[in-house]
Every structure is written in C-alpha cells, then in structure tokens.
PDB file of C-alpha atoms in Angstrom:
ATOM      1  CA  HIS A   1    -107.825 -38.232-144.123  1.00 50.00           C
ATOM      2  CA  GLN A   2    -109.052 -39.182-147.758  1.00 58.00           C
ATOM      3  CA  LEU A   3    -110.130 -43.219-146.627  1.00 60.00           C
ATOM      4  CA  LEU A   4    -112.196 -41.699-144.003  1.00 64.00           C
ATOM      5  CA  ARG A   5    -113.779 -39.197-145.844  1.00 67.00           C
ATOM      6  CA  ASN A   6    -114.696 -42.264-148.167  1.00 69.00           C
ATOM      7  CA  TYR A   7    -116.894 -43.084-144.856  1.00 73.00           C
ATOM      8  CA  CYS A   8    -118.833 -40.269-144.261  1.00 80.00           C
ATOM      9  CA  LEU A   9    -122.007 -38.718-145.197  1.00 80.00           C
ATOM     10  CA  GLY A  10    -122.128 -35.361-146.534  1.00 80.00           C
ATOM     11  CA  HIS A  11    -124.851 -32.596-148.844  1.00 78.00           C
ATOM     12  CA  GLU A  12    -122.701 -30.617-151.721  1.00 80.00           C
ATOM     13  CA  LYS A  13    -124.465 -27.300-150.319  1.00 82.00           C
ATOM     14  CA  SER A  14    -123.214 -27.798-146.314  1.00 82.00           C
ATOM     15  CA  SER A  15    -119.438 -27.888-145.149  1.00 82.00           C
ATOM     16  CA  LEU A  16    -121.066 -30.823-142.361  1.00 82.00           C
ATOM     17  CA  LEU A  17    -119.297 -34.282-142.764  1.00 82.00           C
ATOM     18  CA  LEU A  18    -121.114 -36.960-140.611  1.00 82.00           C
ATOM     19  CA  PHE A  19    -119.065 -39.972-139.509  1.00 80.00           C
ATOM     20  CA  PRO A  20    -121.112 -43.052-139.142  1.00 81.00           C
ATOM     21  CA  TYR A  21    -120.343 -45.088-136.055  1.00 77.00           C
ATOM     22  CA  SER A  22    -122.432 -48.213-135.002  1.00 77.00           C
ATOM     23  CA  PRO A  23    -121.617 -51.850-134.787  1.00 74.00           C
ATOM     24  CA  THR A  24    -123.327 -52.551-137.710  1.00 78.00           C
ATOM     25  CA  VAL A  25    -122.421 -49.603-141.205  1.00 81.00           C
ATOM     26  CA  ASN A  26    -118.754 -51.616-141.768  1.00 78.00           C
ATOM     27  CA  LEU A  27    -120.860 -54.412-143.321  1.00 82.00           C
ATOM     28  CA  ILE A  28    -123.531 -52.276-145.530  1.00 88.00           C
ATOM     29  CA  ASN A  29    -121.679 -51.550-148.981  1.00 89.00           C
ATOM     30  CA  HIS A  30    -122.175 -50.332-151.900  1.00 90.00           C
ATOM     31  CA  ASN A  31    -124.198 -51.526-154.945  1.00 93.00           C
ATOM     32  CA  GLY A  32    -125.964 -48.772-157.187  1.00 91.00           C
ATOM     33  CA  LYS A  33    -127.485 -51.638-159.444  1.00 94.00           C
ATOM     34  CA  SER A  34    -129.453 -53.482-156.904  1.00 95.00           C
ATOM     35  CA  PRO A  35    -129.386 -51.936-153.639  1.00 96.00           C
ATOM     36  CA  ASN A  36    -131.574 -53.591-150.686  1.00 96.00           C
ATOM     37  CA  ALA A  37    -131.482 -50.813-147.793  1.00 95.00           C
ATOM     38  CA  TYR A  38    -131.416 -47.314-147.648  1.00 94.00           C
ATOM     39  CA  ILE A  39    -130.277 -44.323-145.026  1.00 90.00           C
ATOM     40  CA  ARG A  40    -133.125 -41.600-143.947  1.00 90.00           C
ATOM     41  CA  TRP A  41    -133.138 -39.294-141.039  1.00 88.00           C
ATOM     42  CA  SER A  42    -134.533 -41.196-137.917  1.00 87.00           C
ATOM     43  CA  SER A  43    -138.263 -40.780-137.555  1.00 82.00           C
ATOM     44  CA  SER A  44    -138.238 -42.249-133.847  1.00 78.00           C
ATOM     45  CA  HIS A  45    -134.618 -42.187-132.295  1.00 76.00           C
ATOM     46  CA  ALA A  46    -134.111 -40.569-128.680  1.00 79.00           C
ATOM     47  CA  PHE A  47    -130.864 -39.238-130.219  1.00 79.00           C
ATOM     48  CA  HIS A  48    -132.409 -37.581-133.238  1.00 83.00           C
ATOM     49  CA  SER A  49    -132.953 -33.645-132.650  1.00 86.00           C
ATOM     50  CA  LYS A  50    -134.774 -32.184-135.391  1.00 85.00           C
ATOM     51  CA  ASP A  51    -134.061 -28.691-134.093  1.00 86.00           C
ATOM     52  CA  TRP A  52    -130.337 -29.559-135.549  1.00 88.00           C
ATOM     53  CA  PHE A  53    -131.604 -29.365-139.013  1.00 87.00           C
ATOM     54  CA  ASP A  54    -131.590 -25.841-138.618  1.00 88.00           C
ATOM     55  CA  ASN A  55    -128.025 -25.359-136.765  1.00 88.00           C
ATOM     56  CA  SER A  56    -125.392 -24.009-138.068  1.00 89.00           C
ATOM     57  CA  VAL A  57    -122.299 -26.115-138.538  1.00 88.00           C
ATOM     58  CA  ASP A  58    -120.575 -24.042-135.742  1.00 91.00           C
ATOM     59  CA  ALA A  59    -122.910 -24.755-133.753  1.00 90.00           C
ATOM     60  CA  ILE A  60    -123.363 -28.990-134.136  1.00 88.00           C
ATOM     61  CA  LEU A  61    -119.899 -28.550-133.348  1.00 87.00           C
ATOM     62  CA  THR A  62    -120.463 -27.146-129.921  1.00 91.00           C
ATOM     63  CA  GLU A  63    -123.147 -29.903-128.783  1.00 88.00           C
ATOM     64  CA  LYS A  64    -121.573 -32.732-126.441  1.00 85.00           C
ATOM     65  CA  LYS A  65    -124.000 -35.393-127.068  1.00 82.00           C
ATOM     66  CA  PRO A  66    -125.356 -37.075-130.330  1.00 81.00           C
ATOM     67  CA  GLY A  67    -128.692 -35.295-131.799  1.00 85.00           C
ATOM     68  CA  LEU A  68    -127.976 -36.485-135.594  1.00 86.00           C
ATOM     69  CA  MET A  69    -129.416 -39.824-136.368  1.00 85.00           C
ATOM     70  CA  MET A  70    -129.840 -42.119-139.163  1.00 86.00           C
ATOM     71  CA  GLU A  71    -131.457 -45.287-140.121  1.00 87.00           C
ATOM     72  CA  VAL A  72    -130.447 -47.722-142.828  1.00 89.00           C
ATOM     73  CA  VAL A  73    -133.933 -49.299-143.719  1.00 92.00           C
ATOM     74  CA  ALA A  74    -134.233 -52.523-145.851  1.00 94.00           C
ATOM     75  CA  SER A  75    -135.732 -51.697-149.639  1.00 96.00           C
ATOM     76  CA  ARG A  76    -137.293 -55.483-149.646  1.00 95.00           C
ATOM     77  CA  ALA A  77    -136.838 -58.299-147.266  1.00 95.00           C
ATOM     78  CA  ILE A  78    -133.040 -58.981-146.743  1.00 94.00           C
ATOM     79  CA  GLU A  79    -132.168 -62.775-146.876  1.00 93.00           C
ATOM     80  CA  PRO A  80    -130.457 -64.327-144.182  1.00 90.00           C
ATOM     81  CA  GLY A  81    -126.916 -64.185-144.631  1.00 86.00           C
ATOM     82  CA  GLU A  82    -127.242 -61.434-147.656  1.00 91.00           C
ATOM     83  CA  GLU A  83    -124.693 -58.305-147.617  1.00 92.00           C
ATOM     84  CA  VAL A  84    -126.327 -55.177-147.580  1.00 94.00           C
ATOM     85  CA  PHE A  85    -126.365 -52.622-150.054  1.00 94.00           C
ATOM     86  CA  ILE A  86    -127.026 -48.851-150.799  1.00 93.00           C
ATOM     87  CA  ASP A  87    -126.446 -46.550-153.511  1.00 93.00           C
ATOM     88  CA  TYR A  88    -123.354 -44.826-152.288  1.00 89.00           C
ATOM     89  CA  GLY A  89    -124.500 -42.444-155.511  1.00 88.00           C
ATOM     90  CA  SER A  90    -122.585 -41.969-159.041  1.00 89.00           C
ATOM     91  CA  GLU A  91    -120.060 -39.502-157.696  1.00 86.00           C
ATOM     92  CA  TRP A  92    -118.840 -41.762-155.522  1.00 83.00           C
ATOM     93  CA  GLN A  93    -118.668 -44.322-158.159  1.00 89.00           C
ATOM     94  CA  GLU A  94    -117.415 -42.919-160.527  1.00 90.00           C
ATOM     95  CA  ALA A  95    -114.285 -41.422-158.196  1.00 86.00           C
ATOM     96  CA  PHE A  96    -113.999 -45.374-156.723  1.00 84.00           C
ATOM     97  CA  GLU A  97    -113.388 -46.124-160.488  1.00 89.00           C
ATOM     98  CA  ARG A  98    -110.567 -44.120-161.061  1.00 90.00           C
ATOM     99  CA  HIS A  99    -108.495 -44.765-157.328  1.00 84.00           C
ATOM    100  CA  SER A 100    -109.237 -47.955-159.146  1.00 83.00           C
ATOM    101  CA  LYS A 101    -106.959 -47.654-161.690  1.00 88.00           C
ATOM    102  CA  SER A 102    -104.639 -45.054-160.616  1.00 87.00           C
ATOM    103  CA  TRP A 103    -103.654 -46.622-157.053  1.00 79.00           C
ATOM    104  CA  LYS A 104    -100.217 -48.062-156.284  1.00 76.00           C
ATOM    105  CA  VAL A 105     -98.459 -49.466-154.074  1.00 72.00           C
ATOM    106  CA  ILE A 106     -97.348 -47.174-151.518  1.00 67.00           C
ATOM    107  CA  ASN A 107     -93.727 -47.493-151.311  1.00 65.00           C
ATOM    108  CA  GLY A 108     -93.381 -49.442-154.532  1.00 60.00           C
ATOM    109  CA  ASP A 109     -92.759 -52.695-152.476  1.00 63.00           C
ATOM    110  CA  ASP A 110     -94.947 -54.824-153.643  1.00 65.00           C
ATOM    111  CA  ALA A 111     -93.046 -57.882-152.486  1.00 68.00           C
ATOM    112  CA  GLN A 112     -94.243 -56.965-149.557  1.00 72.00           C
ATOM    113  CA  TYR A 113     -97.767 -55.610-149.889  1.00 76.00           C
ATOM    114  CA  ARG A 114    -101.109 -57.971-148.944  1.00 74.00           C
ATOM    115  CA  SER A 115    -104.142 -57.437-149.249  1.00 74.00           C
ATOM    116  CA  ALA A 116    -107.186 -57.754-147.388  1.00 69.00           C
ATOM    117  CA  THR A 117    -108.575 -60.015-149.411  1.00 71.00           C
ATOM    118  CA  ALA A 118    -105.604 -62.468-149.228  1.00 73.00           C
ATOM    119  CA  ILE A 119    -104.526 -61.497-145.754  1.00 71.00           C
ATOM    120  CA  ASN A 120    -108.431 -62.857-144.041  1.00 69.00           C
ATOM    121  CA  ALA A 121    -108.002 -65.820-146.664  1.00 71.00           C
ATOM    122  CA  ARG A 122    -104.577 -67.461-144.689  1.00 66.00           C
ATOM    123  CA  ASP A 123    -105.799 -66.520-141.845  1.00 56.00           C
ATOM    124  CA  ASN A 124    -109.177 -67.771-141.990  1.00 59.00           C
ATOM    125  CA  GLY A 125    -110.980 -64.442-140.790  1.00 60.00           C
ATOM    126  CA  PRO A 126    -111.196 -60.913-140.557  1.00 60.00           C
ATOM    127  CA  VAL A 127    -108.407 -60.263-137.566  1.00 65.00           C
ATOM    128  CA  SER A 128    -106.027 -61.797-136.483  1.00 66.00           C
ATOM    129  CA  THR A 129    -104.772 -62.679-132.281  1.00 67.00           C
ATOM    130  CA  THR A 130    -101.159 -61.712-131.516  1.00 65.00           C
ATOM    131  CA  SER A 131    -100.512 -65.667-131.404  1.00 69.00           C
ATOM    132  CA  GLU A 132    -102.107 -66.292-134.096  1.00 67.00           C
ATOM    133  CA  THR A 133     -99.230 -63.435-136.095  1.00 64.00           C
ATOM    134  CA  GLU A 134     -96.701 -64.616-133.826  1.00 64.00           C
ATOM    135  CA  ASP A 135     -95.154 -67.089-137.110  1.00 60.00           C
ATOM    136  CA  ALA A 136     -96.616 -64.497-139.378  1.00 59.00           C
ATOM    137  CA  SER A 137     -97.001 -61.180-138.978  1.00 68.00           C
ATOM    138  CA  TYR A 138     -98.905 -58.975-140.509  1.00 70.00           C
ATOM    139  CA  PRO A 139     -97.137 -56.608-143.640  1.00 72.00           C
ATOM    140  CA  ASP A 140     -96.180 -53.788-142.664  1.00 70.00           C
ATOM    141  CA  ASN A 141     -99.227 -52.121-145.043  1.00 70.00           C
ATOM    142  CA  VAL A 142    -102.293 -53.754-142.365  1.00 71.00           C
ATOM    143  CA  GLU A 143    -102.486 -52.013-139.212  1.00 70.00           C
ATOM    144  CA  THR A 144    -104.798 -54.232-136.559  1.00 69.00           C
ATOM    145  CA  PHE A 145    -106.020 -52.183-133.297  1.00 68.00           C
ATOM    146  CA  CYS A 146    -109.010 -52.870-130.915  1.00 66.00           C
ATOM    147  CA  TYR A 147    -111.287 -49.959-129.829  1.00 62.00           C
ATOM    148  CA  ALA A 148    -113.455 -50.375-126.850  1.00 64.00           C
ATOM    149  CA  GLY A 149    -115.673 -47.093-125.326  1.00 65.00           C
ATOM    150  CA  VAL A 150    -117.595 -46.592-122.297  1.00 67.00           C
ATOM    151  CA  VAL A 151    -120.867 -44.952-122.901  1.00 64.00           C
ATOM    152  CA  ASP A 152    -122.150 -42.696-120.081  1.00 65.00           C
ATOM    153  CA  TRP A 153    -126.087 -42.806-120.882  1.00 60.00           C
ATOM    154  CA  ASP A 154    -126.866 -40.582-118.063  1.00 64.00           C
ATOM    155  CA  GLU A 155    -125.152 -38.464-119.746  1.00 63.00           C
ATOM    156  CA  VAL A 156    -126.395 -38.616-123.046  1.00 58.00           C
ATOM    157  CA  ASN A 157    -129.712 -39.092-122.495  1.00 57.00           C
ATOM    158  CA  ASP A 158    -129.623 -36.081-120.017  1.00 58.00           C
ATOM    159  CA  GLY A 159    -130.131 -38.168-116.797  1.00 54.00           C
ATOM    160  CA  LYS A 160    -133.949 -39.687-119.028  1.00 54.00           C
ATOM    161  CA  VAL A 161    -135.232 -43.329-119.862  1.00 49.00           C
ATOM    162  CA  ILE A 162    -135.455 -44.171-123.022  1.00 48.00           C
TER     163      ILE A 162
END
C-alpha cells in the first residue's frame, strides 16, 4: 500500500487522497531544485466540478464519475525529449531519502534481485513481451501486467457532448 500512496496527492488537513491516472502521469518525476512544471486544479476541464470542494470525503466517495481534475502546466518551455519535473515537496524528499538509506531486499535474496534499471538495460526497453522473456524471465521481485479499460463516455458525461 505504501508504494501506491507515494503516487497520491493529499493535504495534511484532509483524509482524502487523490490518485492521478492518465497515460502521462507516469512520466512526471520529482525535481525539487529545478522543476519545469506544476500541478493545479483544472480551470477549464468539463469533468472538473468546483462544487466538490465543498463536499465531505464521504460525499465524494459516493460519486459515480470523475469530478476533481488537475492539470500539469509547464512553468517554462520544455524541449522535445526533456523530462517533465514537478516539485513533490521537501517532506516527500526527506521521506524518500530515509527510505533509500534503509531499504533492503525483501526476502534477503540479493542474488535474485534485479533493479528496474538493470532489467531495462537488458531488455532494451521498459517491458518485455512473453516471447522475449522465454530465455531470460523476470526475477521474483518484478511483476508485469497490462491493464486496459473501456469508458462509456456518455455515462461519464451524463450524455453531454464535450
């Protein structure tokens, strides 16, 4: 559960955690010294419902469609191929540094452990296909999966064309 929480957005005065989901959020990383983007509440997206700000966490949890939308905004020109960075904040940075210093392989099997960096270098890409892994399968610390979903946009938009 902790890994999932690392990717959630929250506020110290609320128990609500927001989990960003889109094809691009996985490509945004932390840089506390020179971020080139920031996040904010959406100012124009049709799915963003400002009235949700006044709802309780319990009321938001009963909703059946998205209603709180954020957007990533460039704070300067970002060059093609340049990584997008936001500042996760000093509290996140300090927690990450504590974690990095104390991290150990879960089952103590250092010989079996392979880092994502090493696997990407071996496979020449982020994820191998089934046929590519026949001779060199992933180690026990790596799990791959594919998730696909279908969205009924009429249901999400209450039948409104956006």
